XYZ file of C-alpha atoms in Angstrom:
654
model
C 0.000 0.000 0.000
C 2.855 2.344 0.841
C 4.369 1.874 -2.627
C 0.964 2.510 -4.226
C 0.529 5.725 -2.245
C 4.004 6.913 -3.213
C 3.082 6.399 -6.860
C -0.132 8.335 -6.290
C 1.775 11.231 -4.688
C 4.171 11.370 -7.633
C 1.255 11.298 -10.079
C -0.475 14.151 -8.221
C 2.537 16.380 -8.818
C 3.509 15.245 -12.303
C 0.059 15.274 -13.948
C -0.207 19.098 -14.123
C 3.466 19.364 -15.137
C 3.125 16.919 -18.051
C -0.080 18.645 -19.158
C 1.649 22.038 -18.996
C 4.561 20.814 -21.127
C 2.240 19.331 -23.756
C 0.090 22.478 -23.965
C 3.120 24.760 -23.956
C 5.432 22.998 -26.405
C 2.862 21.356 -28.657
C 0.046 23.889 -28.422
C -0.032 24.573 -32.148
C -0.134 20.885 -32.973
C -2.944 19.951 -30.578
C -4.922 23.171 -31.093
C -6.978 25.196 -28.653
C -9.309 22.372 -27.636
C -6.385 20.015 -27.227
C -4.643 22.483 -24.903
C -7.608 22.891 -22.596
C -8.507 19.205 -22.591
C -5.010 17.997 -21.739
C -4.567 20.494 -18.897
C -8.075 19.978 -17.501
C -7.524 16.210 -17.521
C -4.085 16.627 -15.958
C -5.322 18.817 -13.111
C -8.461 16.681 -12.805
C -6.295 13.586 -12.245
C -4.343 15.499 -9.630
C -7.559 16.589 -7.915
C -9.111 13.111 -7.843
C -5.895 11.516 -6.603
C -5.633 14.235 -3.937
C -9.086 13.239 -2.713
C -7.907 9.617 -2.566
C -4.853 10.718 -0.578
C -7.120 12.769 1.707
C -9.307 9.739 2.358
C -6.256 7.570 2.997
C -4.769 9.951 5.581
C -7.865 11.498 7.208
C -10.558 8.828 7.096
C -8.561 5.605 6.857
C -5.878 6.695 9.318
C -3.124 5.880 6.836
C 0.522 6.341 7.662
C 2.233 9.669 7.089
C 4.591 9.544 4.128
C 7.944 11.245 4.627
C 10.675 10.273 2.223
C 12.816 11.148 -0.742
C 11.666 10.247 -4.235
C 14.825 11.530 -5.931
C 18.224 12.334 -4.438
C 19.985 15.032 -6.393
C 23.226 15.654 -4.503
C 24.989 14.964 -1.230
C 27.602 17.539 -0.294
C 29.288 17.930 3.072
C 26.814 15.534 4.616
C 23.860 17.676 3.427
C 21.390 15.894 1.166
C 19.648 17.854 -1.584
C 16.636 15.891 -2.750
C 13.082 15.881 -3.997
C 10.961 14.496 -1.205
C 7.371 14.480 0.015
C 5.898 14.950 3.455
C 2.259 13.916 3.177
C 0.353 14.352 6.408
C -3.004 15.864 7.377
C -1.885 19.419 6.657
C -0.466 18.426 3.283
C -3.498 16.502 2.012
C -5.783 19.356 3.059
C -3.740 21.790 0.974
C -3.482 19.308 -1.909
C -7.271 19.005 -2.155
C -7.816 22.763 -2.005
C -5.093 23.632 -4.529
C -5.977 20.956 -7.082
C -9.783 21.222 -6.843
C -9.991 25.019 -7.025
C -7.455 25.006 -9.853
C -9.539 22.375 -11.662
C -12.640 24.562 -11.527
C -10.654 27.559 -12.737
C -9.280 25.536 -15.665
C -12.826 24.674 -16.752
C -13.967 28.288 -16.303
C -11.036 29.508 -18.407
C -12.474 27.847 -21.531
C -15.262 30.415 -21.530
C -13.322 33.415 -20.262
C -10.309 33.125 -22.596
C -12.306 31.817 -25.557
C -11.178 34.485 -28.031
C -7.704 35.173 -26.659
C -4.816 34.535 -29.091
C -2.643 33.227 -26.233
C -5.138 30.495 -25.341
C -2.736 27.519 -25.321
C -0.031 29.488 -23.558
C -2.433 30.495 -20.788
C -3.505 26.922 -20.114
C 0.130 25.855 -20.022
C 0.925 28.565 -17.472
C -1.959 27.846 -15.093
C -1.238 24.123 -15.153
C 2.414 24.893 -14.366
C 1.201 27.141 -11.533
C -0.698 24.202 -10.046
C 2.377 21.959 -10.286
C 4.541 24.591 -8.575
C 2.131 25.017 -5.666
C 1.803 21.262 -5.189
C 5.591 20.904 -5.085
C 5.643 23.591 -2.406
C 2.996 22.122 -0.121
C 4.190 18.521 -0.502
C 7.871 19.216 0.155
C 9.656 17.620 3.092
C 12.777 19.771 2.938
C 13.706 23.421 2.662
C 15.395 23.117 -0.723
C 12.234 21.820 -2.388
C 10.189 24.364 -0.457
C 12.363 27.115 -1.917
C 12.017 25.622 -5.402
C 8.215 25.668 -5.157
C 8.345 29.113 -3.558
C 10.293 30.580 -6.471
C 8.371 28.609 -9.079
C 5.008 30.075 -8.049
C 6.658 33.501 -8.097
C 7.964 32.946 -11.606
C 4.657 31.692 -13.004
C 2.748 34.521 -11.300
C 5.114 36.940 -13.083
C 4.292 35.301 -16.415
C 0.548 35.325 -15.765
C 0.189 38.831 -14.336
C 1.960 40.094 -17.456
C 0.145 37.637 -19.733
C -1.203 40.475 -21.871
C 2.340 41.706 -22.407
C 1.371 44.332 -24.969
C -0.280 46.328 -22.181
C 2.180 48.632 -20.467
C 0.185 48.420 -17.217
C 0.475 44.609 -17.221
C 4.243 44.716 -17.682
C 4.542 47.281 -14.878
C 2.368 45.085 -12.616
C 4.316 41.872 -13.161
C 7.644 43.663 -12.685
C 6.296 45.178 -9.472
C 5.177 41.757 -8.223
C 8.536 40.256 -9.139
C 10.600 42.938 -7.381
C 8.486 43.120 -4.213
C 8.619 39.352 -3.873
C 12.404 39.451 -4.265
C 12.509 41.626 -1.148
C 10.552 39.019 0.791
C 12.534 36.163 -0.716
C 15.785 37.749 0.444
C 14.581 37.368 4.029
C 13.265 33.881 3.270
C 16.576 32.575 1.946
C 18.410 34.144 4.888
C 16.113 32.165 7.181
C 16.844 28.941 5.305
C 20.578 29.712 5.408
C 20.365 30.248 9.182
C 18.585 26.891 9.536
C 21.303 25.187 7.506
C 23.991 26.863 9.601
C 22.355 25.891 12.906
C 21.153 22.365 12.085
C 23.395 21.277 9.185
C 20.356 19.756 7.470
C 17.458 20.880 5.287
C 15.091 18.083 6.286
C 11.929 19.301 8.055
C 11.651 16.575 10.654
C 15.303 16.691 11.620
C 15.074 20.453 12.096
C 11.797 20.254 14.032
C 13.056 17.477 16.324
C 16.260 19.344 17.161
C 14.726 22.828 17.358
C 13.974 22.814 21.135
C 17.694 22.341 21.826
C 18.377 25.568 19.909
C 15.638 27.489 21.714
C 18.038 29.338 24.054
C 20.887 29.786 21.564
C 21.786 33.383 20.731
C 23.806 34.870 17.897
C 25.418 38.278 17.501
C 24.089 40.085 14.454
C 25.758 43.328 15.513
C 28.661 43.647 17.890
C 27.370 43.823 21.441
C 23.788 42.800 20.561
C 22.677 39.213 21.096
C 19.593 37.875 19.308
C 17.758 34.626 19.826
C 18.647 32.287 16.975
C 15.041 31.105 16.655
C 13.763 34.678 16.547
C 16.160 35.502 13.716
C 15.158 32.373 11.804
C 11.415 32.871 12.306
C 11.342 36.577 11.460
C 13.469 35.945 8.362
C 11.117 33.184 7.218
C 8.097 35.368 7.930
C 9.531 38.205 5.836
C 9.334 35.733 2.972
C 5.708 35.081 3.891
C 5.057 38.839 3.975
C 6.082 39.068 0.338
C 4.335 35.936 -0.899
C 1.147 36.430 1.144
C 1.112 40.198 0.561
C 1.357 41.473 4.122
C 2.012 45.125 4.931
C 4.256 46.754 3.705
C 4.988 44.162 1.000
C 1.322 44.072 -0.036
C 1.588 46.601 -2.852
C 1.977 44.060 -5.652
C -1.277 42.180 -5.104
C -3.860 44.805 -6.202
C -1.844 45.407 -9.380
C -1.947 41.681 -10.133
C -5.489 42.378 -11.368
C -3.867 43.312 -14.691
C -3.783 39.600 -15.473
C -6.844 37.738 -16.809
C -9.546 37.045 -14.204
C -8.905 33.264 -13.970
C -5.347 33.909 -12.828
C -6.589 36.516 -10.357
C -8.779 33.802 -8.861
C -5.954 31.252 -8.848
C -3.436 33.604 -7.217
C -5.871 34.871 -4.598
C -7.609 31.615 -3.751
C -5.435 28.531 -4.077
C -1.859 29.413 -4.994
C 0.801 32.044 -4.367
C -0.717 34.092 -1.527
C -1.670 31.015 0.494
C 1.941 29.798 0.339
C 3.103 32.104 3.118
C 0.249 31.111 5.438
C 0.915 27.423 4.817
C 4.655 27.856 5.341
C 4.277 29.467 8.772
C 1.806 26.756 9.837
C 4.202 24.078 8.633
C 7.023 25.749 10.590
C 4.976 25.940 13.809
C 7.589 23.930 15.807
C 10.022 26.779 15.098
C 7.675 29.725 15.580
C 6.449 28.386 18.918
C 9.979 28.914 20.252
C 9.898 32.688 19.676
C 7.210 34.881 21.217
C 8.963 37.886 19.676
C 8.286 36.490 16.227
C 4.671 35.659 17.139
C 4.072 39.232 18.349
C 5.621 40.577 15.165
C 3.302 38.371 13.103
C 0.281 39.525 15.122
C 1.062 43.197 14.527
C 1.713 42.816 10.793
C -1.443 40.740 10.318
C -3.606 43.180 12.274
C -2.344 46.182 10.293
C -3.006 44.357 7.028
C -6.465 43.133 8.039
C -7.718 46.560 9.114
C -6.016 49.067 6.832
C -6.282 47.052 3.622
C -9.977 46.506 4.302
C -10.463 50.279 4.451
C -9.029 50.593 0.944
C -11.704 48.234 -0.365
C -14.325 50.857 0.538
C -13.139 53.351 -2.091
C -12.229 51.063 -4.996
C -14.447 51.132 -8.085
C -12.823 48.355 -10.120
C -14.781 45.165 -9.389
C -11.641 43.036 -9.280
C -9.695 45.462 -7.101
C -12.422 45.507 -4.458
C -12.074 41.730 -4.218
C -8.276 42.044 -4.294
C -8.254 44.308 -1.236
C -10.639 41.860 0.374
C -7.991 39.171 -0.164
C -5.367 41.366 1.480
C -7.607 41.861 4.494
C -8.502 38.175 4.784
C -4.846 37.203 4.534
C -4.334 39.572 7.441
C -6.901 37.567 9.427
C -5.033 34.341 8.666
C -1.744 35.960 9.681
C -3.236 37.169 12.950
C -4.344 33.601 13.660
C -0.786 32.400 13.038
C 0.553 34.996 15.463
C -1.942 33.864 18.096
C -0.692 30.262 17.631
C -4.128 29.318 16.241
C -2.491 27.672 13.231
C -5.444 25.333 12.679
C -7.801 28.335 12.543
C -5.529 30.008 9.988
C -5.567 26.913 7.762
C -9.328 26.533 8.294
C -9.861 30.102 7.070
C -7.420 29.466 4.216
C -9.608 26.535 3.115
C -12.947 28.328 3.347
C -11.465 31.489 1.825
C -10.106 29.524 -1.143
C -13.600 28.430 -2.144
C -15.545 31.638 -1.602
C -12.806 33.930 -2.935
C -12.438 31.847 -6.108
C -16.228 32.007 -6.375
C -16.260 35.813 -6.040
C -13.492 36.334 -8.598
C -15.081 34.005 -11.124
C -18.465 35.685 -10.599
C -16.775 39.034 -11.207
C -15.269 37.575 -14.375
C -18.718 36.468 -15.549
C -19.978 40.021 -15.082
C -16.957 41.426 -16.915
C -17.545 39.127 -19.895
C -21.248 39.982 -20.168
C -20.503 43.717 -19.920
C -17.834 43.514 -22.654
C -14.894 43.824 -20.227
C -16.292 46.747 -18.268
C -14.888 46.621 -14.709
C -16.167 49.865 -13.144
C -18.947 48.993 -10.672
C -20.371 52.521 -11.103
C -21.324 51.504 -14.653
C -23.215 48.380 -13.627
C -26.422 47.749 -11.667
C -29.607 45.702 -11.852
C -27.852 42.582 -13.154
C -29.792 40.192 -10.898
C -32.624 40.224 -13.452
C -30.349 39.151 -16.294
C -27.776 36.942 -14.523
C -29.691 35.050 -11.809
C -27.177 32.201 -11.444
C -24.240 34.588 -11.172
C -26.259 36.707 -8.729
C -27.036 33.750 -6.484
C -23.511 32.315 -6.484
C -22.011 35.756 -5.858
C -24.454 36.244 -2.967
C -23.286 32.964 -1.429
C -19.658 34.050 -1.788
C -20.414 37.470 -0.294
C -22.250 36.010 2.709
C -19.386 33.582 3.290
C -16.866 36.431 3.107
C -18.605 38.602 5.702
C -19.078 35.651 8.065
C -22.857 35.474 7.854
C -24.128 32.800 10.289
C -24.113 29.326 8.778
C -21.841 30.108 5.844
C -18.272 28.808 5.729
C -16.583 32.116 6.539
C -18.697 32.467 9.670
C -17.012 29.502 11.322
C -13.439 30.255 10.298
C -13.453 34.031 10.820
C -15.212 33.925 14.178
C -12.793 31.238 15.336
C -9.857 33.513 14.478
C -11.318 36.495 16.306
C -12.073 34.470 19.423
C -8.606 32.861 19.323
C -6.949 36.284 19.250
C -9.233 37.384 22.078
C -7.970 34.490 24.215
C -4.292 35.025 23.392
C -2.071 36.357 26.197
C 0.616 37.801 23.918
C 1.266 41.563 24.343
C 0.212 42.375 20.775
C -3.053 40.418 21.026
C -5.179 43.318 22.279
C -4.255 45.526 19.339
C -4.861 42.639 16.926
C -8.233 41.829 18.503
C -9.646 45.314 18.041
C -8.237 45.508 14.511
C -9.884 42.267 13.341
C -13.077 43.082 15.245
C -13.439 46.438 13.500
C -12.521 44.758 10.240
C -15.751 42.735 10.394
C -17.850 45.876 9.811
C -15.517 47.044 7.065
C -15.610 43.655 5.326
C -19.398 43.548 5.278
C -19.592 47.160 4.071
C -17.233 46.879 1.074
C -18.507 43.403 0.139
C -22.138 44.402 -0.096
C -21.256 47.784 -1.562
C -19.902 45.789 -4.502
C -22.847 43.364 -4.496
C -25.520 46.058 -4.417
C -23.833 48.308 -7.005
C -23.340 45.411 -9.421
C -26.566 43.453 -9.073
C -29.150 45.878 -7.657
C -30.366 49.413 -8.182
C -30.907 50.905 -11.601
C -28.998 49.819 -14.704
C -26.127 52.261 -15.299
C -24.508 50.636 -18.336
C -24.832 52.054 -21.867
C -27.883 51.151 -23.954
C -25.961 48.895 -26.337
C -24.638 46.756 -23.488
C -27.981 46.815 -21.677
C -29.825 45.491 -24.730
C -27.586 42.382 -24.870
C -27.489 41.420 -21.191
C -27.750 37.688 -20.538
C -26.544 34.954 -18.229
C -22.966 33.765 -18.733
C -22.543 30.505 -20.701
C -22.648 27.137 -18.931
C -18.868 26.704 -19.006
C -18.782 29.823 -16.788
C -21.691 29.241 -14.403
C -21.126 25.507 -13.813
C -17.794 26.070 -11.997
C -19.484 28.909 -10.096
C -22.238 26.562 -8.957
C -19.743 23.884 -7.924
C -17.661 26.353 -5.890
C -20.805 27.770 -4.269
C -21.501 24.447 -2.529
C -18.360 24.315 -0.328
C -18.552 28.099 0.141
C -21.881 27.484 1.829
C -21.576 24.194 3.707
C -17.929 23.256 4.218
C -17.736 25.079 7.543
C -20.294 22.706 9.062
C -18.107 19.698 8.305
C -14.679 21.104 9.179
C -15.170 23.388 12.175
C -15.259 20.625 14.766
C -12.574 18.277 13.453
C -10.165 20.945 12.233
C -10.271 23.251 15.271
C -11.141 21.134 18.291
C -9.800 17.637 17.622
C -6.499 15.995 16.756
C -6.936 16.829 13.050
C -3.511 18.489 12.777
C -1.901 16.706 15.718
C 0.998 15.250 13.702
C 1.465 18.298 11.473
C 1.194 21.355 13.729
C 2.798 21.896 17.117
C 1.440 24.411 19.642
C 3.120 25.089 22.985
C 0.730 24.472 25.909
C 1.026 28.109 27.008
C -0.154 29.287 23.560
C -2.935 26.769 22.930
C -5.867 29.171 22.564
C -7.888 26.708 20.479
C -7.825 24.160 23.320
C -9.164 26.849 25.637
C -11.806 27.797 23.102
C -12.756 24.142 22.701
C -13.933 24.059 26.307
C -16.894 26.198 25.218
C -17.499 24.170 22.071
C -20.301 21.592 22.115
C -21.049 20.613 18.528
C -22.007 22.756 15.542
C -24.952 24.416 17.208
C -22.884 24.963 20.328
C -20.400 26.912 18.220
C -23.203 28.962 16.661
C -24.771 29.586 20.063
C -21.433 30.682 21.493
C -20.750 32.889 18.451
C -24.029 34.754 18.943
C -22.787 35.797 22.366
C -19.818 37.577 20.732
C -19.733 40.932 18.877
C -18.507 39.791 15.398
C -21.881 38.414 14.264
C -23.659 41.667 15.085
C -20.875 43.767 13.591
C -21.341 41.871 10.312
C -25.053 42.742 10.430
C -24.133 46.390 11.051
C -21.870 46.442 8.000
C -24.541 44.765 5.878
C -27.165 47.274 7.028
C -24.866 50.224 6.297
C -24.207 48.896 2.793
C -27.955 48.625 2.161
C -28.529 52.121 3.582
C -25.734 53.753 1.560
C -26.160 52.026 -1.774
C -29.845 51.037 -1.969
C -31.895 53.243 0.351
C -29.879 56.508 0.237
C -27.483 56.214 -2.721
C -26.445 59.893 -2.563
C -25.252 59.610 1.033
C -21.787 58.105 0.307
C -20.826 61.134 -1.825
C -21.848 63.485 0.974
C -19.849 61.496 3.533
C -16.823 61.454 1.201
C -17.128 65.237 0.899
C -17.279 65.693 4.669
C -14.308 63.370 5.172
C -12.344 64.615 2.173
C -8.848 64.311 3.737
C -9.491 60.723 4.846
C -11.102 59.860 1.515
C -8.093 61.299 -0.331
C -5.700 59.208 1.785
C -7.687 56.052 1.033
C -7.930 56.773 -2.693
C -4.164 57.310 -2.730
C -3.738 53.975 -0.888
C -1.881 55.741 1.939
C 0.608 57.057 -0.617
C 2.611 53.842 -0.500
C 2.799 53.401 -4.263
C 4.077 56.961 -4.684
C 6.516 56.482 -1.806
C 7.887 53.293 -3.339
C 8.156 54.890 -6.756
C 9.945 57.994 -5.483
C 12.119 56.549 -2.728
C 12.891 52.994 -3.796
C 12.390 52.849 -7.575
C 13.443 56.484 -8.083
C 16.260 56.178 -5.556
C 17.677 53.103 -7.240
C 17.514 54.842 -10.618
C 19.296 57.911 -9.219
C 21.992 55.745 -7.644
C 22.328 53.856 -10.926
C 22.607 57.084 -12.915
C 25.226 58.411 -10.468
C 27.283 55.226 -10.691
C 26.926 55.258 -14.455
C 28.080 58.886 -14.644
C 31.026 58.438 -12.268
C 31.928 54.813 -12.889
C 31.151 54.292 -16.570
C 31.418 57.745 -18.133
C 34.197 59.358 -16.099
C 36.219 56.433 -14.744
C 35.947 53.536 -17.207
C 35.218 55.416 -20.436
C 36.974 58.643 -19.484
C 40.082 57.314 -17.757
C 40.659 53.825 -19.158
C 39.083 53.712 -22.622
C 39.233 57.301 -23.837
C 42.153 58.095 -21.515
C 44.355 55.357 -22.955
C 43.352 56.388 -26.467
C 44.286 60.024 -25.742
C 47.603 58.902 -24.198
C 48.455 56.884 -27.294
C 47.419 59.827 -29.454
C 49.657 62.219 -27.501
C 52.625 59.817 -27.521
C 52.247 59.109 -31.211
C 52.121 62.834 -31.837
C 55.428 63.256 -30.024
C 57.035 60.281 -31.781
C 55.716 61.479 -35.140
C 57.744 64.676 -34.790
C 60.938 62.588 -34.655
C 60.221 61.403 -38.195
C 61.129 64.764 -39.803
C 62.700 63.404 -43.034
C 65.882 65.491 -42.594
C 69.190 63.544 -42.810
C 71.009 65.693 -40.251
C 68.234 64.998 -37.668
C 68.775 61.244 -38.042
C 72.602 61.681 -37.947
C 72.273 63.705 -34.756
C 70.072 61.022 -33.198
C 72.553 58.280 -34.127
C 75.505 60.224 -32.619
C 73.464 60.974 -29.476
C 72.555 57.311 -29.082
C 76.174 56.241 -29.642
C 77.335 58.629 -26.906
C 74.743 57.127 -24.512
C 75.977 53.593 -25.225
C 79.631 54.626 -24.668
C 78.634 56.320 -21.414
C 76.787 53.173 -20.337
C 79.676 50.785 -21.064
C 82.303 53.062 -19.471
C 80.408 53.279 -16.196
C 79.683 49.553 -16.068
């Protein structure tokens, strides 16, 4: 059985890769239909086999697989290999990544139908799935880094997929550079692990980590730092870039320049979830540093609250959802900082389904409105797109944590976990995520009401051709709507209050807020009953009511409020000025430094002194020598006599 499961694990990873290669290299030969069929089948195989692996590990109690499938190199006693660690955390991520990606592949047939880069796009998204699976299934830091960089590379290719658009090229370059900042910290963390443990294997590092808990290193003379704090903060800086946490969040809203299916894939199942997964996987390390946990709490709280505010003033349908992703990633990060790793993964799972649903619903609207993305030019679409309206409503209710929907269970669990945390930063984080509930409900239903309700604000030509999206669009929406609605019922108990992640996640007894929360938990209805005693449920209702008041009942009121709060509104529209700051200080600063070095180093020193300087020296010397060639016989006779006298003088004195 073990050999069969190993073969299944290899097939899960290789199926999307083989499909990507076929679609990418032989796209012209197999045609457009061939490209989408081979990649859909490849990812479908991966998804079905992931479900088999999930059953084997979760329901059948199968053994954890931890081993190498290919050894690349052994150097200095350090083994570099391709290996898999398949436990409860891994199979959960495998199912989410492969299934959501599968639905997005099917959806892409309709969305990219007329695009000239059709085969190339399918090749890229299948490669994206392979890269994420390699990341989550890795059992060593080298393979983790490979998957980490691979998802970054493919995201660069997909964000700039429409490479003839200047805005798309700017967006993918921005994503690439910002992620390099995070990856610099990430690779420093891996290097510190290699230095301290002399191995890259997860289990060896985790088993020996407690011994290193009190070890300090001197980063600066006279200042001692905890080794585990340095490692954990360095690793988390990588997560800040990949999972778009403040201040490395700036690339994610611009990623909307890519086609909508890739927006859904990046925001729901790949790329941004990598950082959350990585910290959860590294819980045995992070539990040894409360400094790192407090740092994570603060960063997550800032992201959850302040990025949610930006969603209130966005008018691009995809950017509203993008800022929602930033905020929800902040919630997951806060859960990680509170040591509620299971709650973070639980929210990652529920978020993957309802955020993919929201993005794909937005894409359906964009297609029907001939690629119009401004929500101020929409309205009244519920009459023409009932399936899209219903599925989007389910996604919106899940996002705001409406009672009974999937987001209700995962988001409320995070808020209560932070409330129970005793870390110094927990109070700040608690009020940030609590206030964020109102903000989330307000911007979510602002989008929903402006798009689907009220009067039609599109032009007459578009209005006359409104219709429901084709089946290849709404079928994946309907499939994703089911887990967005009900998955919380099935996972809240096992994932949060049982031994679901016992072998995959470690929590120190002093930090185990979920165990404390579990004392109040008595079944599904017990959770709901307990949740109704807490503020978040009512704050979600407040946000929903405000959205109805502002955008249905009194639609002129938001403009008046924006006028009264003009300075604050300006700050939000400018996104706190961070893009301008980065452009002026970092991008502009680097260009100025480059120009200075070019002027001094290249122009004056290399060209001026060495290249042109040597040429001028030769020119001057040749000019002097040329004057000796006068053509007069007495000049040459004089030179010969003078040289003869020098030789005589030399021989006499020697």
